[in-house]
XYZ file of C-alpha atoms in Angstrom:
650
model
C -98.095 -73.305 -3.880
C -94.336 -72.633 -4.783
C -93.014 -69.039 -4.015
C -92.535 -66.688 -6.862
C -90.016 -64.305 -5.033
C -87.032 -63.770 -6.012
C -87.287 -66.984 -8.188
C -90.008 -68.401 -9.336
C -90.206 -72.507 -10.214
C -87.530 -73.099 -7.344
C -87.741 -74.082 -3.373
C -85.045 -73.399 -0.435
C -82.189 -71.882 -0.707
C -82.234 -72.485 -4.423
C -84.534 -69.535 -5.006
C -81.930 -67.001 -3.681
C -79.385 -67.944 -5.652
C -79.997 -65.445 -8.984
C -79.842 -67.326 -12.255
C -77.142 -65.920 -15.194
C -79.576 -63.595 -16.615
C -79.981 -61.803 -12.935
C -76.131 -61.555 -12.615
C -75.700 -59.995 -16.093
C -78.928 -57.861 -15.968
C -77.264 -56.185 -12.556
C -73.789 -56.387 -13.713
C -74.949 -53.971 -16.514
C -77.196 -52.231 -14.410
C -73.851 -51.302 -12.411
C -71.947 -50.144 -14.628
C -74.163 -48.091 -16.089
C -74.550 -46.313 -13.331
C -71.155 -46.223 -12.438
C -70.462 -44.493 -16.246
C -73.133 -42.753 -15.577
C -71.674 -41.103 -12.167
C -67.958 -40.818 -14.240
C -69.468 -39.258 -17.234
C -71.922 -36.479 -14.586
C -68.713 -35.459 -12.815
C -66.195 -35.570 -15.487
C -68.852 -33.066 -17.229
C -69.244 -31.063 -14.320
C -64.846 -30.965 -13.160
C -63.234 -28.333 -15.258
C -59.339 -27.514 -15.461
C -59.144 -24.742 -12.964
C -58.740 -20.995 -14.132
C -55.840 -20.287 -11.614
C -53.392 -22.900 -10.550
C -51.524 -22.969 -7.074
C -49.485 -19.992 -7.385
C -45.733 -20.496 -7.501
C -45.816 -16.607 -8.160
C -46.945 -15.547 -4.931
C -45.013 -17.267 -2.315
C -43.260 -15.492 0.637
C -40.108 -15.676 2.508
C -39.884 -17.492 5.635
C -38.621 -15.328 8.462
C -36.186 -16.994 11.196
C -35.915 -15.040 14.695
C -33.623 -14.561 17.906
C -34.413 -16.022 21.018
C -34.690 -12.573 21.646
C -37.317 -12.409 18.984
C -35.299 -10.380 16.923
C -34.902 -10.931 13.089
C -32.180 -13.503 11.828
C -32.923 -13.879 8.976
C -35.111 -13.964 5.828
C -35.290 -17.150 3.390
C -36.600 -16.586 -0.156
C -35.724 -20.486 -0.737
C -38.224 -20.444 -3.865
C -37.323 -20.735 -7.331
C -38.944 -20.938 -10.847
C -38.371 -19.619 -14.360
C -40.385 -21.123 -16.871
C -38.399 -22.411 -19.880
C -39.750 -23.886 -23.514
C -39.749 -27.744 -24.138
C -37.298 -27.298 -26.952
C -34.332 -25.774 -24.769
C -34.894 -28.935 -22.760
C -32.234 -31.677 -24.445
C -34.184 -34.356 -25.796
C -31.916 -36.735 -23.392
C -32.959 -35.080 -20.072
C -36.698 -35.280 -21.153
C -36.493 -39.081 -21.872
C -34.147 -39.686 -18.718
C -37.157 -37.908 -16.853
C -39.970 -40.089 -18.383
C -37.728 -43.583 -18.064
C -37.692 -42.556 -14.524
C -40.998 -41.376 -13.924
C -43.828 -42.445 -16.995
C -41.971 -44.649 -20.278
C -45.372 -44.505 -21.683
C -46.661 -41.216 -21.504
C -46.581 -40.425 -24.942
C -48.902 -43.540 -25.552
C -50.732 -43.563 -22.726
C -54.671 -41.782 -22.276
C -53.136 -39.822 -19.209
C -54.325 -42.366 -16.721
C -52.341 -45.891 -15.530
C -55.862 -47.653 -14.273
C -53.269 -50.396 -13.059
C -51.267 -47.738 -11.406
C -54.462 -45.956 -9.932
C -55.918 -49.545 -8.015
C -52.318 -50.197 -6.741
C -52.161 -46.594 -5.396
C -55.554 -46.678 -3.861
C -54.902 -50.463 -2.657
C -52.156 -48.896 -0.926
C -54.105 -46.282 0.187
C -56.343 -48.137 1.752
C -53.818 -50.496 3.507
C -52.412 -47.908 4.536
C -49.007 -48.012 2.794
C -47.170 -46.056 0.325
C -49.235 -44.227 -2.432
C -46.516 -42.774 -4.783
C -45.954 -44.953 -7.594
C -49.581 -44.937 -9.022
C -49.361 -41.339 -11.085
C -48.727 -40.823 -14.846
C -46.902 -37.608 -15.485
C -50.806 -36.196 -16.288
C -51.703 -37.218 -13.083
C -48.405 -35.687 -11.665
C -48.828 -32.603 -13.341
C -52.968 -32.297 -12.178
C -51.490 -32.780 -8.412
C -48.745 -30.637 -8.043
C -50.650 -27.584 -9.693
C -54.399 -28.255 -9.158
C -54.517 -30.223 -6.164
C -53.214 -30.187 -2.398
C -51.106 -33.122 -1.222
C -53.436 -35.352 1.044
C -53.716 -39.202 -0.209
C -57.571 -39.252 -0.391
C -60.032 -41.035 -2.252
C -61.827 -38.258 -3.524
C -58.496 -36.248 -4.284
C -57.361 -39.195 -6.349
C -60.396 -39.212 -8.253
C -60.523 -35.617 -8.979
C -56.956 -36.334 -10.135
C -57.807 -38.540 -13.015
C -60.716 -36.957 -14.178
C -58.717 -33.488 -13.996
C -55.747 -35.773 -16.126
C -58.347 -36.946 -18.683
C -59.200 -33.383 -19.142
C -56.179 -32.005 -19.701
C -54.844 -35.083 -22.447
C -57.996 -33.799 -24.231
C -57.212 -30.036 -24.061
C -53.578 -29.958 -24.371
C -51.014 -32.015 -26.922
C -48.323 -34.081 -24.876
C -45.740 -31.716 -25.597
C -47.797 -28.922 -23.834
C -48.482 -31.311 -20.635
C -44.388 -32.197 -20.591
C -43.297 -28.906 -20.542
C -45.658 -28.300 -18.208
C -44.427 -30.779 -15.516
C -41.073 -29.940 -16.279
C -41.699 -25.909 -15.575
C -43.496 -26.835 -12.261
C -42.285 -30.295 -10.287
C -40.513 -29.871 -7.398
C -36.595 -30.344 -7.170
C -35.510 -29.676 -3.855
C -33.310 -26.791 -2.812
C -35.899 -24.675 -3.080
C -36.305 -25.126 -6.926
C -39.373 -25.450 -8.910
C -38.945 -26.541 -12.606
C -35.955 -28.005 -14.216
C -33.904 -24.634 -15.110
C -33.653 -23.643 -11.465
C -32.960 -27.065 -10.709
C -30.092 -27.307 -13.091
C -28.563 -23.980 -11.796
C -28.738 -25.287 -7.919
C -26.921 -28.720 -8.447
C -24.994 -27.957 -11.573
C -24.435 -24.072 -11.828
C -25.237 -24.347 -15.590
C -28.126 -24.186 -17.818
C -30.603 -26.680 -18.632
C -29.875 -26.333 -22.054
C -26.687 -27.468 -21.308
C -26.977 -31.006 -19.361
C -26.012 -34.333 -20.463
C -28.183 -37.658 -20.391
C -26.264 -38.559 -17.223
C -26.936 -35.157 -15.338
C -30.411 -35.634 -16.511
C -30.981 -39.134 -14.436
C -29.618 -37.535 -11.760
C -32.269 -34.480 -11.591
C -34.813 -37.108 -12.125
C -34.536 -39.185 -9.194
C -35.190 -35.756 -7.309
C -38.847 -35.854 -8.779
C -39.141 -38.971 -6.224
C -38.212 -37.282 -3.083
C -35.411 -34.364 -3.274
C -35.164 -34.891 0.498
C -33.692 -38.464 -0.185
C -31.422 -38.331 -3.376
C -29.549 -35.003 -3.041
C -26.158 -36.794 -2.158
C -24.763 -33.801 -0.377
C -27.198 -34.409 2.554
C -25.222 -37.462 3.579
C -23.877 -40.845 2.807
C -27.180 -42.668 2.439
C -28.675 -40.310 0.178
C -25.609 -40.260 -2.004
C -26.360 -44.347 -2.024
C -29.756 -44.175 -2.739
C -28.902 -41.313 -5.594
C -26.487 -43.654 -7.258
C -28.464 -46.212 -7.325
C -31.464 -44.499 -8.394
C -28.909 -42.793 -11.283
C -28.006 -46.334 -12.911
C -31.361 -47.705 -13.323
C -32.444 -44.915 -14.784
C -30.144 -44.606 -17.315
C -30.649 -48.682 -17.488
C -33.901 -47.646 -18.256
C -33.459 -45.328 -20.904
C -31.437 -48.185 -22.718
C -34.079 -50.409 -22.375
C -36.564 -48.418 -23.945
C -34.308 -47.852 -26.634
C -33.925 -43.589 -25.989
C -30.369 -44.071 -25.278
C -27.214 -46.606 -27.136
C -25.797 -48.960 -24.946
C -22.732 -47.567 -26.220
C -23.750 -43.664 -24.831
C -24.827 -45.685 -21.888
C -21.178 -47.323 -21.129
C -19.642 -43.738 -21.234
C -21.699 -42.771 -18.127
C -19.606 -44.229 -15.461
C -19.425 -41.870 -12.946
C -21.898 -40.462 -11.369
C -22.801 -36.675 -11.804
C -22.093 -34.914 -8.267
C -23.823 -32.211 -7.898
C -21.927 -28.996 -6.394
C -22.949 -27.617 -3.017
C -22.643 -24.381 -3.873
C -23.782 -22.865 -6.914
C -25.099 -19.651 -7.961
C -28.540 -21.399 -8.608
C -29.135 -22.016 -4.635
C -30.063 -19.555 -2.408
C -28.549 -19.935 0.447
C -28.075 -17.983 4.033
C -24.213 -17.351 4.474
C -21.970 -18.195 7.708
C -22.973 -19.753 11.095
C -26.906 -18.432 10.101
C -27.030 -20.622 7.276
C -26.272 -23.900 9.737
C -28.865 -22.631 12.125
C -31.369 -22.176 9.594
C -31.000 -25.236 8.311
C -31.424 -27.043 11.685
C -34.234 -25.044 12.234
C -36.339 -26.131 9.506
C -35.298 -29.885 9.981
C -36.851 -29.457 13.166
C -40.094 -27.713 11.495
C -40.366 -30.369 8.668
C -39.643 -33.559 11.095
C -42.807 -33.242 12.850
C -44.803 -34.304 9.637
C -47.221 -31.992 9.511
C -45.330 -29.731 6.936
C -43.588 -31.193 4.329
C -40.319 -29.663 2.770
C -41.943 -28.854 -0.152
C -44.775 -27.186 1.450
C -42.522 -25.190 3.331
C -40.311 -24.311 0.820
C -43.531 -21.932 -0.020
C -43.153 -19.796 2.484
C -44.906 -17.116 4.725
C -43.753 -18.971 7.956
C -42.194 -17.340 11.317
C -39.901 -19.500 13.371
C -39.245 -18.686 16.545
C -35.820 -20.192 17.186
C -33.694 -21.061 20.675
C -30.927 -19.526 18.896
C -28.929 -17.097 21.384
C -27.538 -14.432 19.197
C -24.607 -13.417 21.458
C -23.244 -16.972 22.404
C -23.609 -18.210 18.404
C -21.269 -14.601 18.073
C -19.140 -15.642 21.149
C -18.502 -19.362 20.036
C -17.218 -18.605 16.254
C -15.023 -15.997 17.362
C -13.642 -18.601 20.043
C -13.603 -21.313 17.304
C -11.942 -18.902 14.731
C -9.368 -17.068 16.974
C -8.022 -20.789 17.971
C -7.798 -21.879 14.133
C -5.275 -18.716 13.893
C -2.852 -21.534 14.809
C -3.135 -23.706 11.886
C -1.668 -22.865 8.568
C -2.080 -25.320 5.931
C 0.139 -24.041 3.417
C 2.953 -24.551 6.138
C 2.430 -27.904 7.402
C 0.106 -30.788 5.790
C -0.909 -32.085 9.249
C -3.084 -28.398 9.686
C -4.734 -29.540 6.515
C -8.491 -30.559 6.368
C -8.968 -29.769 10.215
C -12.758 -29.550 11.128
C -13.929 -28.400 14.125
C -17.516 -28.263 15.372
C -19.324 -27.242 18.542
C -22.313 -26.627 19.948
C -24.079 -25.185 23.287
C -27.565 -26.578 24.900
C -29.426 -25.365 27.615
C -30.390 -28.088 30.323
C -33.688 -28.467 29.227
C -32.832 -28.853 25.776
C -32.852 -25.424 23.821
C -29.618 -25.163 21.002
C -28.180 -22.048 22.371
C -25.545 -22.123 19.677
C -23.742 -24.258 17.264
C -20.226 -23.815 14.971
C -20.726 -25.875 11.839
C -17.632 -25.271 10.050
C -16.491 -21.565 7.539
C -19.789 -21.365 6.964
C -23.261 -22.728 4.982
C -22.011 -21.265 1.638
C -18.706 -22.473 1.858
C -19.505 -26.049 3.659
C -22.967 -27.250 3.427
C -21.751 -29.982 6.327
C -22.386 -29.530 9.695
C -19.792 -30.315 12.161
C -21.812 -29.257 14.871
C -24.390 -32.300 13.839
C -21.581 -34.853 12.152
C -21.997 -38.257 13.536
C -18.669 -39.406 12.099
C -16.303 -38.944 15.051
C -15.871 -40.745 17.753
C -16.389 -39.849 21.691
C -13.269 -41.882 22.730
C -12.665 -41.058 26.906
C -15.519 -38.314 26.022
C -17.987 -41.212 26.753
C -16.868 -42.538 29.939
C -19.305 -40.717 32.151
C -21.933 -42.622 30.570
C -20.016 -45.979 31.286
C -19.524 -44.245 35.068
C -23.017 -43.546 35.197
C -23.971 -47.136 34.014
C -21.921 -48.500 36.937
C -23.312 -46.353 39.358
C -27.373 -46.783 38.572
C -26.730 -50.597 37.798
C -23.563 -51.983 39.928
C -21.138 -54.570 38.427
C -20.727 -58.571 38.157
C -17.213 -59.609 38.085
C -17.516 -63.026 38.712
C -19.890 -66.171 36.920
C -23.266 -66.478 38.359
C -22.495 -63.655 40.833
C -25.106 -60.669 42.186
C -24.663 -57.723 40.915
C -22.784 -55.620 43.159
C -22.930 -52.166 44.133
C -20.118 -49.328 43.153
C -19.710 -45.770 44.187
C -17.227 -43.279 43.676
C -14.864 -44.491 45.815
C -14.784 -48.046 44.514
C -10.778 -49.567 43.575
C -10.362 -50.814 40.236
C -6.701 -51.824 38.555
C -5.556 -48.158 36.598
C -2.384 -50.086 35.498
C -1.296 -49.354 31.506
C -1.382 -52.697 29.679
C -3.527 -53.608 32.324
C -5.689 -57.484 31.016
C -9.125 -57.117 29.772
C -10.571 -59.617 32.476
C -14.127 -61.610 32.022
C -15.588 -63.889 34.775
C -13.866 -67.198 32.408
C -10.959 -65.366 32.830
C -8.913 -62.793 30.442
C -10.934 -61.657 27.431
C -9.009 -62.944 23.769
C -9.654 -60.965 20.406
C -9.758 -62.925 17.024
C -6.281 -62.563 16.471
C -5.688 -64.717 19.493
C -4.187 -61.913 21.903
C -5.345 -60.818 25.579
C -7.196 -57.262 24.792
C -5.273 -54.701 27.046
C -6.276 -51.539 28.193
C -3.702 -48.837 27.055
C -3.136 -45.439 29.073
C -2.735 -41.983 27.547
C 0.893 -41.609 27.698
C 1.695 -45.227 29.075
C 1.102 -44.069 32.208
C 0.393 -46.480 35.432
C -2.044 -45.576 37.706
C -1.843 -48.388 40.182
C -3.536 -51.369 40.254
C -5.915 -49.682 43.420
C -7.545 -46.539 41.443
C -10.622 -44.946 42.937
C -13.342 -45.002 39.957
C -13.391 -41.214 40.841
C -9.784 -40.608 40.392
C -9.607 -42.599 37.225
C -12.398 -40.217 35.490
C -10.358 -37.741 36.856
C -7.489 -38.461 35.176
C -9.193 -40.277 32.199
C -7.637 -43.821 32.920
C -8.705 -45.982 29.833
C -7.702 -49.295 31.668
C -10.078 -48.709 34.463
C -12.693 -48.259 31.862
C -12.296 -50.797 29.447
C -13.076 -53.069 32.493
C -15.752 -50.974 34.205
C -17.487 -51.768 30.938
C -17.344 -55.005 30.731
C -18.248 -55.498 34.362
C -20.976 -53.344 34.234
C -22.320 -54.837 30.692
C -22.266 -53.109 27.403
C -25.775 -53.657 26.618
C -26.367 -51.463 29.765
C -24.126 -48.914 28.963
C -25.271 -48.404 25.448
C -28.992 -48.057 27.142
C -28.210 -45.391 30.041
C -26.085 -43.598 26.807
C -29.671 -43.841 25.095
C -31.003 -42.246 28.398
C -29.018 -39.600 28.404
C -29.277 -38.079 25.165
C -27.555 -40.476 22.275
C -28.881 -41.488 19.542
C -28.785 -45.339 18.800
C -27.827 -44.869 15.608
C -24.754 -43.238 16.539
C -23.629 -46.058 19.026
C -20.619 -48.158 17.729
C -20.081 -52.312 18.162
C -21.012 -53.671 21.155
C -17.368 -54.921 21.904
C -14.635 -53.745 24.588
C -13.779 -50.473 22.609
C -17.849 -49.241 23.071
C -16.119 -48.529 26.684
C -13.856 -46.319 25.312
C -15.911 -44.634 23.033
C -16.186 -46.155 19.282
C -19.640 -44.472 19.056
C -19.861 -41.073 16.997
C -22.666 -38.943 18.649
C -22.737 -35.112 17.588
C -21.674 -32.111 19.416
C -25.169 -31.516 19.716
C -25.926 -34.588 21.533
C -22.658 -34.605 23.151
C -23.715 -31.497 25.027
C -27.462 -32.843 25.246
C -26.104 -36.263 27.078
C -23.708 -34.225 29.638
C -26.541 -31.462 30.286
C -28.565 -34.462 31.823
C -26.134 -34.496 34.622
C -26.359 -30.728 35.314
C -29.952 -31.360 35.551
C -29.633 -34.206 38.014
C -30.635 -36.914 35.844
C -33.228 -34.931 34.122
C -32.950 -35.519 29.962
C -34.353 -33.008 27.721
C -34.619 -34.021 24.330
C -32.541 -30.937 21.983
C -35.079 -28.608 20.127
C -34.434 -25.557 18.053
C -37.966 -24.326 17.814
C -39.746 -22.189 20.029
C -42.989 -21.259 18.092
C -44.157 -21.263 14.954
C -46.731 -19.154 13.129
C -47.387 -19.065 9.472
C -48.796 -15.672 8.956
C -49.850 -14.949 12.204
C -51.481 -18.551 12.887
C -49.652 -20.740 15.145
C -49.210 -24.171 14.387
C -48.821 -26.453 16.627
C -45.541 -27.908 17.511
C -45.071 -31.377 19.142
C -44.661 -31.782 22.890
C -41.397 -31.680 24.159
C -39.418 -34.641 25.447
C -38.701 -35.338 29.195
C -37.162 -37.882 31.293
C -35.660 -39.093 33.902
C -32.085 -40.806 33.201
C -30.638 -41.341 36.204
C -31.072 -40.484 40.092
C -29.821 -37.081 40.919
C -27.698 -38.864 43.233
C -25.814 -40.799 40.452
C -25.873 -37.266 38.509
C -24.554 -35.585 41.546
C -21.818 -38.274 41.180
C -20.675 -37.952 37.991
C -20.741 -34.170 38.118
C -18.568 -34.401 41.182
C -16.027 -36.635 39.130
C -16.194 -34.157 36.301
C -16.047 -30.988 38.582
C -12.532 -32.995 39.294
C -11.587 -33.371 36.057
C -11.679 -29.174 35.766
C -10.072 -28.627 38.780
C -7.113 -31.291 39.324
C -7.241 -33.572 36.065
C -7.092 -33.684 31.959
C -9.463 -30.738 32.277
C -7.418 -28.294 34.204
C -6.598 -26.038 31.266
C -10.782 -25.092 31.258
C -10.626 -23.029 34.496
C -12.516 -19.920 34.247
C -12.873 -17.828 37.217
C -15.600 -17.343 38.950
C -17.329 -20.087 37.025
C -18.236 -23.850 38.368
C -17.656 -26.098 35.407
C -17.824 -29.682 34.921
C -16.585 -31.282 31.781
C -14.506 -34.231 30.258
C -11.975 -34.368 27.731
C -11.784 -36.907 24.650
C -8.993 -38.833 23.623
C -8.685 -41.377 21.285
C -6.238 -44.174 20.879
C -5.097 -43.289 17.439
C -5.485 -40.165 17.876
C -8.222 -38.832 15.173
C -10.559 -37.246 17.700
C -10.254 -34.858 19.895
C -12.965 -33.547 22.422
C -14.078 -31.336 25.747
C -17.433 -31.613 26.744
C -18.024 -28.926 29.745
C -21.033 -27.756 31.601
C -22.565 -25.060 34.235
C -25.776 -25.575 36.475
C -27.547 -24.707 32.886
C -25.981 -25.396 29.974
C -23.428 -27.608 28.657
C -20.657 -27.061 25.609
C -19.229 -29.654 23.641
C -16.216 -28.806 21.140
C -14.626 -31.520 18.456
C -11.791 -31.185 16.553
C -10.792 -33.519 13.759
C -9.064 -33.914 10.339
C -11.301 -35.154 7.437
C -11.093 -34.753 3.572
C -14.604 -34.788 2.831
C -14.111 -36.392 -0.673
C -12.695 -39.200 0.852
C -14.629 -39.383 4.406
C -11.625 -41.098 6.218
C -10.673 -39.635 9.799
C -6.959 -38.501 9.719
C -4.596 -38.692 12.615
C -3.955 -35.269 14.459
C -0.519 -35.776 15.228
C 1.751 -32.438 14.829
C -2.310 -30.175 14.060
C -0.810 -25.968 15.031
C 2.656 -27.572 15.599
C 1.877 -29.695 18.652
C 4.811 -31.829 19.234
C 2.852 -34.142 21.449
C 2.924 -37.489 21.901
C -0.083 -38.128 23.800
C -3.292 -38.436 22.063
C -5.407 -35.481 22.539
C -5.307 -31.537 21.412
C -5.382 -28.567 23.464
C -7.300 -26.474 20.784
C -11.409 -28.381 22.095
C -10.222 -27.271 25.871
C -8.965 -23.824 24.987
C -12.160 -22.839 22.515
C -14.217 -24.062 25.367
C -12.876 -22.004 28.229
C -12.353 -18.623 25.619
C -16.092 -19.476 25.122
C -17.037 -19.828 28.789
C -15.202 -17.008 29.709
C -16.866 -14.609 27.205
C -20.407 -15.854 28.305
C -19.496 -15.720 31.718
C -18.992 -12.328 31.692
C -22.282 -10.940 29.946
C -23.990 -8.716 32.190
């Protein structure tokens, strides 16, 4: 007798395979439940009474070390304002950007929806997959987290409101309540904090701009550095490309729009915390929104506490040093004192910003100096090569062992001293032996001690050390101690001499893992963080070790030398035991001194820069120096003013 189950009429496998009818009859089946489940739950989801409130949010407060209050932030901003003040060429430059179709469209992209959740799923990026319904139903509805469920609530929430509200209601919407960075919500605010104007008032091409904040403000404001500016440009052409293309702007308005739009940095529309608070502040809440669990936006909200390292009395002590040494230049008298920078900054041995000097302050210049990675270390960075040497010996010869050095180890200090290589002397592209050149010209012998030549900052001892030792190990004991990778330069002789452009910051992180003895401490500006009155927890902090404290021991030897008998003399402060280096380049656009005690280390930069142009300019003749040696005395004398007023704190 044949089986009847599941088909009747067939044997084997054959009966398990269901006929047409089975597939359709199920297929049906499926999808009627499926509608079934959509049509229960869109019944049952209704637009929420009360949105997230952009009314209620709180300041965030920023403390001491001392745990007393530095200051408050009320970073947010909205003011609601109608569709029709909006120009009709800022709308459509936001929709080219961020939804062409929403006028047409049932306030769902389906397409859009099973790429976001594909990503999802993979685990990639989920932006991308929203209509400006969807957008909308997120930002005031919904919390942030890429679920499933969330996304789903999302589109039925959408649906809803395309069936309760016109499209004009739903744009205005968006445009009243999407984040712009800054601090702004809504496109008003957002228009007075990178334009100083009204909304009312913006062009198509100002328009694209604000747009490409609604993916990210974090990445396109272009006065957070050079690769935002890129990515804002770029961002600004295609969509007014786009606008073209979908005919809401002439190819001949287009062709007027050749420049982009920069925003200001300061404008009334952006508040801001004034002087050296505003830089600290800033740093602080990088440091917050780094660790990924709170975004910018989030905490642009408020009603957080940070606890900050931030020593009230040295931050007071360093700008007055800073500013009572920049009594010397005078711009209007000589052109050399014009566009001089200076930045500095002060961490603790295990890695706590004490204090920073950004520049005039955060109103005046949103850029950092204290966190630039523009200028180079030049002789700043030879510990690290001395350090290299001393962990990892040398190999001067082909197929040689590596050999052994210690402070007292003879290398040639002569000026125009020949870059040598085991094959012999080491030739540049143009053909010509590389040299190592002297501050000043000066000879040193051709039998330096590697002490004595950190000492006196002899580049030709150096430039060879470096190559002996191997740049690939240099640039990873600079990692060790505290340098960023991105910051190193080329990997060719000059990395020796210091073509990399770490911060102050770091500066004084790498050279406070030698007052540890080899101990590195990654630099943090956060002690605790609550948001009212929970804490929330902050990431572990970062320990090493970098080197043995016997190499450390070393180098701070050398650099206790440098203080006492070398480049460094002019940092003496009595009754204090400092280390430090100074920083010379060879065309003399950097200047440097990096000093530190038994706890903390210093580091001061000085520099010309026009900041529209972002070109290092020579410092030849800066406060009337008639010097011919590359250099400045202003690093050395802010650091020992500094020292000295710290020093003598009860």
């Amino acid at each position: 007798m044949r089986p009847r189950y599941p088909r009747p009429g067939r044997d084997g496998y054959r009966r398990w395979i269901p006929s047409w009818r089975q597939i359709v009859g199920a297929f049906l089946i499926g999808t009627g439940l499926l509608t079934s489940v959509v049509a229960i739950a869109y019944w049952q989801t209704e637009i929420p009474e009360n949105p997230n409130s952009f009314a209620t949010q709180q300041n965030n407060i920023y403390y001491w070390a001392d745990g007393t209050e530095m200051s408050r932030t009320g970073w947010v901003s909205r003011q609601e304002m109608p569709l029709e003040k909006v120009p009709e060429d800022v709308r459509w430059a936001v929709l080219a950007a961020e939804n062409a179709g929403f006028y047409s469209d049932p306030g769902v992209s389906p397409t859009g929806m099973l790429r976001a959740l594909s990503r999802m799923v993979g685990g990639g990026e989920t932006q991308g997959g929203s209509t400006i319904t969807q957008q909308y139903v997120k930002n005031v509805y919904l919390s942030q987290e890429q679920t499933m469920s969330r996304k789903f609530t999302e589109m039925l929430l959408a649906v809803k409101m395309e069936n309760a509200y016109s499209k004009d209601e739903i744009l205005e919407a968006y445009l009243n309540t999407s984040w712009f960075g800054r601090g702004t919500y809504g496109i008003q605010r957002a228009s007075q904090a990178y334009y100083g104007k009204e909304v009312s008032q913006l062009n198509a091409s100002e328009g694209a701009f604000l747009a490409s904040l609604l993916k990210g403000a974090g990445l396109y404001d272009p006065t957070l550095g050079p690769e935002n500016r890129e990515r804002a440009v770029e961002r600004w052409r295609w969509t007014l490309d786009r606008m073209v293309e979908i005919g809401k702007l002439s190819p001949a308005e287009r062709a007027t729009y050749t420049t982009f739009p920069e925003p200001t940095e300061k404008t009334g529309g952006r508040t801001k915390v004034s002087g050296q608070q505003g830089y600290l502040v800033d740093l602080a809440k990088a440091s917050v929104t780094r660790t990924g669990k709170i975004s910018e936006k989030d905490f642009d909200l408020g009603g957080y506490q940070i606890y900050t390292t931030f020593d009230k009395t040295r931050t007071a002590a360093l700008e007055k040093s800073v500013l009572e040494s920049r009594k010397k230049l005078d711009p209007k008298k000589r052109t050399s004192d014009q566009y001089v920078r200076t930045g500095a900054a002060t961490v603790a041995t295990d890695g706590r910003i004490l204090a920073i000097y950004g520049g005039p302050g955060a109103l005046e210049q949103g850029f950092n100096e204290s966190n630039a990675v523009t200028v180079p270390a030049g002789s700043a960075f030879s510990p690290f090569v001395y350090a290299a040497a001393l962990t990892d010996g040398v190999v001067a010869q082909r197929d040689a062992p590596r050999r052994p050095v210690t402070p007292s180890t003879v290398y040639n200090g002569q000026h125009n001293a020949s870059l040598m290589t085991p094959e012999g002397p080491y030739w540049d592209r143009n053909g010509k032996v590389v040299k190592g050149k002297n501050d000043g010209g000066k000879n040193w012998g051709s039998h330096i001690t590697l002490r004595n030549a950190m000492v006196n900052s002899v580049n030709s001892t150096f430039l060879q050390l470096g190559m002996d030792v191997g740049l690939d190990r240099v640039s990873k004991h600079a990692q060790n101690a505290g340098l960023l990778p991105s910051s190193l330069g080329r990997q060719v002789p000059g990395f020796a001499l210091g073509n990399s452009t770490p911060s102050a910051i770091r500066m004084a992180t790498a050279y406070g893992t030698f007052a540890a003895h080899g101990i590195r401490s990654e630099p943090y500006s956060v002690l605790r963080l609550t948001r009212n009155g929970s804490t929330i927890d902050l990431p572990e902090r970062r320990t090493g070790r970098a080197f043995s404290p016997t190499v450390s021991d070393n180098v701070t030897d050398a650099l206790r030398g440098v203080v006492a008998e070398g480049t460094g003399r002019a940092a003496q402060v009595s009754g204090v035991q400092a280390a430090g280096k100074t920083g010379t380049t060879e065309d003399n656009k950097a200047a440097w001194f990096v000093g530190y005690t038994a706890k903390e280390a210093t580091a001061v930069v000085l520099y010309r820069m026009d900041l529209r142009k972002l070109e290092l300019l020579s410092l030849d003749g800066v406060a009337g120096s008639t010097s011919k040696a590359p250099g400045h005395a202003m690093p050395v004398d802010i650091w020992r003013d500094y020292t000295k007023t710290v020093a003598a704190r009860p």
